[in-house]
Short mmCIF file of C-alpha atoms in Angstrom, two decimals:
data_model
loop_
_atom_site.label_atom_id
_atom_site.label_comp_id
_atom_site.label_asym_id
_atom_site.label_seq_id
_atom_site.Cartn_x
_atom_site.Cartn_y
_atom_site.Cartn_z
CA MET A 1 -26.93 46.10 42.91
CA ARG A 2 -30.38 44.79 44.42
CA TRP A 3 -28.37 41.56 45.44
CA LYS A 4 -31.23 40.73 48.49
CA ARG A 5 -33.61 39.73 45.45
CA ALA A 6 -31.73 36.71 45.17
CA ARG A 7 -32.16 33.11 46.85
CA ARG A 8 -29.72 32.49 49.18
CA SER A 9 -27.83 28.90 48.61
CA ASP A 10 -27.18 26.44 51.71
CA ASN A 11 -23.74 25.30 49.87
CA VAL A 12 -21.54 27.88 51.64
CA VAL A 13 -19.72 26.50 54.48
CA ASP A 14 -18.16 28.92 57.26
CA ALA A 15 -14.47 27.98 58.01
CA ARG A 16 -13.03 31.34 59.43
CA GLY A 17 -11.29 31.49 62.46
CA GLY A 18 -10.79 28.10 62.69
CA GLY A 19 -7.06 28.02 61.58
CA LEU A 20 -5.40 25.18 60.23
CA HIS A 21 -7.45 21.98 61.05
CA VAL A 22 -5.33 18.81 61.77
CA GLY A 23 -7.05 15.32 62.71
CA GLY A 24 -9.85 17.56 63.64
CA LYS A 25 -7.82 20.14 65.71
CA GLY A 26 -7.09 23.53 65.13
CA LEU A 27 -3.65 24.27 64.16
CA GLY A 28 -3.28 28.21 65.09
CA LEU A 29 -1.27 30.74 64.27
CA GLY A 30 1.30 29.80 66.83
CA GLY A 31 1.37 26.12 65.83
CA ILE A 32 2.00 27.21 62.05
CA ALA A 33 4.81 29.48 62.87
CA LEU A 34 6.32 26.07 65.21
CA VAL A 35 5.98 23.75 62.04
CA VAL A 36 8.10 26.87 59.90
CA ILE A 37 10.73 26.90 62.55
CA VAL A 38 11.19 23.11 63.42
CA GLY A 39 11.49 22.92 59.24
CA LEU A 40 13.91 25.45 58.96
CA LEU A 41 16.04 24.03 61.53
CA MET A 42 15.73 20.55 60.08
CA GLY A 43 16.44 22.13 56.85
CA GLN A 44 13.21 20.83 55.49
CA ASP A 45 10.71 22.90 53.31
CA PRO A 46 7.77 24.23 55.85
CA GLY A 47 5.66 24.17 53.09
CA GLN A 48 5.47 20.60 52.52
CA ILE A 49 5.12 19.67 55.73
CA LEU A 50 2.02 22.06 56.26
CA THR A 51 0.87 20.07 52.91
CA GLU A 52 1.10 16.72 54.86
CA LEU A 53 0.02 17.95 57.91
CA THR A 54 -3.31 18.60 56.49
CA SER A 55 -3.71 16.13 54.33
CA GLN A 56 -4.06 13.63 57.36
CA SER A 57 -7.42 15.15 57.77
CA SER A 58 -10.42 15.86 55.05
CA PRO A 59 -10.93 19.47 53.80
CA GLY A 60 -13.64 21.38 55.93
CA THR A 61 -13.04 19.24 58.87
CA GLY A 62 -12.93 21.22 62.35
CA GLN A 63 -14.49 24.35 63.35
CA SER A 64 -16.89 25.05 60.27
CA GLY A 65 -20.45 25.20 59.53
CA ALA A 66 -23.17 27.42 58.29
CA PRO A 67 -22.29 31.37 58.44
CA PRO A 68 -23.77 33.28 61.54
CA ALA A 69 -26.99 35.02 61.23
CA HIS A 70 -27.21 38.79 60.18
CA ASP A 71 -23.51 38.32 58.90
CA GLU A 72 -23.97 41.23 56.04
CA GLN A 73 -20.89 40.07 53.99
CA ALA A 74 -21.45 35.89 54.08
CA GLU A 75 -25.51 36.78 53.48
CA PHE A 76 -24.03 38.57 49.93
CA VAL A 77 -21.71 35.44 49.35
CA ARG A 78 -24.91 32.98 49.74
CA ALA A 79 -27.20 35.27 47.47
CA VAL A 80 -24.81 35.35 44.51
CA LEU A 81 -23.59 31.78 44.89
CA GLY A 82 -27.57 30.95 45.16
CA ASP A 83 -28.48 32.52 41.73
CA THR A 84 -25.51 31.21 39.91
CA GLU A 85 -27.02 27.54 41.53
CA ASP A 86 -30.26 28.31 39.49
CA THR A 87 -28.60 30.15 36.70
CA TRP A 88 -26.82 26.86 35.88
CA ARG A 89 -28.69 24.26 36.79
CA GLN A 90 -31.66 26.06 34.25
CA LEU A 91 -28.49 26.10 31.58
CA PHE A 92 -27.44 22.42 32.06
CA GLN A 93 -31.16 21.37 32.38
CA ARG A 94 -31.52 22.71 28.97
CA ALA A 95 -28.73 20.66 27.62
CA GLY A 96 -30.14 17.65 28.74
CA ARG A 97 -27.36 17.58 31.74
CA GLN A 98 -27.62 17.76 35.22
CA TYR A 99 -25.81 20.29 37.20
CA ARG A 100 -24.12 19.44 40.39
CA GLU A 101 -23.76 22.20 43.17
CA PRO A 102 -20.13 23.40 44.19
CA THR A 103 -19.71 23.96 47.88
CA LEU A 104 -17.92 27.57 48.82
CA VAL A 105 -16.14 27.75 52.04
CA LEU A 106 -15.03 31.04 53.52
CA PHE A 107 -11.94 30.96 55.17
CA SER A 108 -9.69 33.35 57.01
CA GLN A 109 -5.59 33.17 56.69
CA GLY A 110 -5.09 29.92 55.20
CA VAL A 111 -7.39 26.72 54.44
CA SER A 112 -6.89 23.31 53.82
CA SER A 113 -8.15 21.65 50.35
CA ALA A 114 -7.99 18.34 48.49
CA CYS A 115 -6.06 20.41 46.12
CA GLY A 116 -3.31 21.42 49.21
CA PHE A 117 -2.65 24.00 51.70
CA ALA A 118 -3.33 27.61 50.59
CA SER A 119 -2.56 30.64 52.48
CA GLN A 120 -4.75 34.24 51.75
CA ALA A 121 -1.91 35.53 49.62
CA VAL A 122 -3.06 32.74 47.19
CA GLY A 123 -6.56 34.54 46.61
CA PRO A 124 -10.20 32.82 45.91
CA PHE A 125 -9.58 29.66 44.03
CA TYR A 126 -11.67 26.61 43.38
CA CYS A 127 -10.16 23.04 43.56
CA PRO A 128 -11.61 20.48 41.02
CA ALA A 129 -10.50 18.02 43.10
CA ASP A 130 -13.07 18.50 45.84
CA GLN A 131 -15.17 20.79 43.80
CA ARG A 132 -15.50 23.37 46.26
CA VAL A 133 -14.66 27.31 45.76
CA TYR A 134 -12.45 29.04 48.59
CA LEU A 135 -12.67 32.40 49.26
CA ASP A 136 -11.07 34.72 52.26
CA LEU A 137 -13.57 38.13 52.26
CA ALA A 138 -10.69 39.99 52.98
CA PHE A 139 -9.83 39.77 49.17
CA PHE A 140 -12.82 42.03 48.46
CA ARG A 141 -11.09 44.69 50.64
CA GLU A 142 -7.67 44.30 49.01
CA LEU A 143 -9.42 44.60 45.57
CA ALA A 144 -10.74 47.49 46.35
CA GLN A 145 -8.10 49.09 48.21
CA ARG A 146 -4.59 47.90 46.60
CA PHE A 147 -6.21 47.73 43.06
CA GLY A 148 -9.19 50.47 42.87
CA ALA A 149 -11.85 47.73 42.13
CA SER A 150 -15.00 48.04 44.51
CA GLY A 151 -18.40 47.49 44.91
CA ASP A 152 -20.72 44.47 45.29
CA PHE A 153 -20.73 43.57 41.46
CA ALA A 154 -17.21 43.41 41.44
CA GLN A 155 -17.17 40.70 44.49
CA ALA A 156 -20.16 39.18 42.57
CA TYR A 157 -18.03 39.20 39.24
CA VAL A 158 -14.99 37.43 41.51
CA ILE A 159 -17.82 34.46 42.75
CA ALA A 160 -18.78 33.79 39.17
CA HIS A 161 -15.66 33.82 37.63
CA GLU A 162 -14.70 30.39 40.06
CA VAL A 163 -18.23 29.52 39.64
CA GLY A 164 -17.12 29.37 35.72
CA HIS A 165 -14.22 27.11 36.74
CA HIS A 166 -16.74 24.48 38.32
CA VAL A 167 -18.83 24.53 35.35
CA GLN A 168 -15.48 24.07 33.02
CA THR A 169 -14.87 20.69 35.74
CA LEU A 170 -18.54 19.38 35.24
CA LEU A 171 -18.11 19.87 31.42
CA GLY A 172 -14.65 18.33 31.09
CA VAL A 173 -12.75 21.62 30.39
CA SER A 174 -10.64 21.10 33.52
CA ALA A 175 -9.96 17.47 33.18
CA GLN A 176 -8.43 18.03 29.58
CA VAL A 177 -6.66 20.96 30.57
CA ASN A 178 -5.01 18.79 33.30
CA ALA A 179 -4.32 15.74 30.61
CA ALA A 180 -2.41 18.51 28.32
CA ARG A 181 -0.25 19.17 31.42
CA GLN A 182 0.85 15.80 31.77
CA ARG A 183 1.43 15.17 28.48
CA GLY A 184 4.09 18.28 29.12
CA GLU A 185 1.97 20.67 26.64
CA ARG A 186 3.08 24.67 28.02
CA MET A 187 0.47 25.69 30.26
CA GLU A 188 1.83 29.32 30.73
CA GLY A 189 2.45 32.05 27.97
CA ALA A 190 0.15 34.75 26.45
CA ASN A 191 -1.33 31.52 24.35
CA GLY A 192 -1.25 29.00 26.72
CA LEU A 193 -4.00 26.47 28.10
CA LEU A 194 -3.89 28.25 31.52
CA VAL A 195 -5.02 31.99 29.50
CA ARG A 196 -7.73 30.00 27.79
CA GLN A 197 -8.88 28.27 30.66
CA GLU A 198 -9.12 31.32 32.69
CA LEU A 199 -10.73 33.49 29.91
CA GLN A 200 -13.38 31.03 29.47
CA ALA A 201 -14.39 31.43 32.94
CA ASP A 202 -14.51 34.99 33.01
CA CYS A 203 -16.89 34.47 29.57
CA LEU A 204 -19.07 32.00 31.53
CA ALA A 205 -19.07 34.05 34.65
CA GLY A 206 -20.85 37.23 31.92
CA VAL A 207 -23.15 34.30 31.16
CA TRP A 208 -24.13 33.62 34.58
CA ALA A 209 -24.63 37.91 34.95
CA HIS A 210 -27.01 38.28 31.61
CA HIS A 211 -29.16 35.89 32.80
CA ALA A 212 -29.30 36.32 36.65
CA GLN A 213 -30.29 39.93 35.36
CA GLN A 214 -32.74 38.82 33.07
CA ARG A 215 -33.83 37.06 35.90
CA LEU A 216 -33.76 39.40 38.85
CA ASP A 217 -33.40 42.81 37.40
CA TRP A 218 -31.12 43.82 40.16
CA LEU A 219 -28.46 45.65 38.41
CA GLU A 220 -27.95 49.35 39.14
CA PRO A 221 -26.28 52.59 37.81
CA GLY A 222 -22.51 51.84 37.64
CA ASP A 223 -22.61 48.08 38.72
CA LEU A 224 -21.64 47.01 34.98
CA GLU A 225 -18.65 49.29 35.44
CA GLU A 226 -17.99 47.51 38.66
CA ALA A 227 -17.30 44.25 37.40
CA LEU A 228 -15.49 45.69 34.23
CA ASN A 229 -13.25 47.52 36.37
CA ALA A 230 -12.48 44.22 38.55
CA ALA A 231 -11.71 42.10 35.22
CA ASN A 232 -9.51 44.76 34.11
CA ALA A 233 -7.42 45.57 37.71
CA ILE A 234 -6.61 41.88 37.57
CA GLY A 235 -5.47 41.57 34.24
CA ASP A 236 -1.66 39.47 34.01
CA ASP A 237 -0.67 42.88 32.48
CA ARG A 238 -1.78 44.86 35.09
CA LEU A 239 -0.51 43.13 37.93
CA GLN A 240 2.91 42.59 36.47
CA ARG A 241 3.09 46.02 35.75
CA HIS A 242 2.11 47.14 39.34
CA GLY A 243 4.12 44.29 40.66
CA ARG A 244 7.75 43.79 38.95
CA GLY A 245 7.42 46.86 36.91
CA GLN A 246 7.71 45.10 33.64
CA VAL A 247 4.91 42.84 31.56
CA VAL A 248 6.50 39.32 30.86
CA PRO A 249 3.91 37.63 28.59
CA ASP A 250 5.75 34.46 28.45
CA SER A 251 4.76 33.88 32.53
CA PHE A 252 0.64 34.99 31.76
CA THR A 253 -1.73 32.62 33.35
CA HIS A 254 -4.96 34.89 33.47
CA GLY A 255 -4.70 36.67 30.51
CA THR A 256 -4.57 40.42 29.70
CA SER A 257 -6.79 43.38 31.36
CA GLU A 258 -8.39 43.72 28.07
CA GLN A 259 -8.94 39.93 27.20
CA ARG A 260 -10.50 39.42 30.73
CA VAL A 261 -12.88 42.43 29.99
CA ARG A 262 -13.71 41.22 26.55
CA TRP A 263 -14.63 37.92 27.46
CA PHE A 264 -16.42 38.75 30.12
CA ARG A 265 -18.61 40.97 27.71
CA MET A 266 -18.76 38.02 25.32
CA GLY A 267 -20.67 36.32 27.99
CA LEU A 268 -22.58 38.80 29.10
CA GLU A 269 -24.08 40.22 25.78
CA SER A 270 -24.38 37.00 24.62
CA GLY A 271 -25.57 35.00 27.66
CA GLU A 272 -24.50 31.78 25.48
CA SER A 273 -21.94 29.38 26.86
CA GLY A 274 -21.25 28.39 23.26
CA ARG A 275 -19.75 31.72 22.34
CA CYS A 276 -17.31 30.84 25.48
CA ASN A 277 -14.84 28.46 23.68
CA THR A 278 -11.56 30.22 24.22
CA PHE A 279 -9.84 27.02 23.29
CA GLN A 280 -10.71 27.26 19.94
CA THR A 281 -10.19 30.63 18.89
CA SER A 282 -7.22 32.27 17.37
CA ARG A 283 -7.64 35.83 18.43
CA LEU A 284 -7.38 35.91 22.42
#
């Protein structure tokens, strides 16, 4: 992938190595461990204590700023994010709308967001409350080593998927899903709203990839296979089979491997976000 052809985004914040920030000061691993011990001794949920502590400061405060110069991984993230900005700005303009760019926060081990505290185990995520994408670059190593999905375009797909959730927020999709949750509608399951939301984000990632390739001609032989392999690797059925030894469709939240690959392809081949309406189709 010839990613160096892309414009670099200025919306990447580097919060790696800063620990968990409370009141402008870093709460490192030792401090987190102390909170956990005290919580257990007092019979309280350590996670709840951490959430309350992190809520005392705004997300992104503390030791954070622009990524250091000559950081190849951070440069790659800035390039991919920059091209998602260019793509979605243009597509929104065509529809008579304005695209608000998200911020991408690089973190390590754990991070506090407007959606609460998240550990490294959560993986990349998007928080609609602060319109930020959160990414621990260690996830890319896990994607390659644990799931056999390596390559720069596989990583670009992951970033574009999270940006797809930002697009959903701007279009009002996320609010509609949240309203359905508050009404008590079922979220999980093979046909649940969470699966439909995630598959739409996959499709939107494909839409981005379509337009990025037209503009930059940056894909090299094998790149497309990398992204499809990544989509296949993180399907609910494959992850459950790998982790539990059995597949439980009623607990699906992201869709099967086949579905994730198919919806990414839908966006990639059409380049039309209108083809990504997973909420109005009977066949996911």
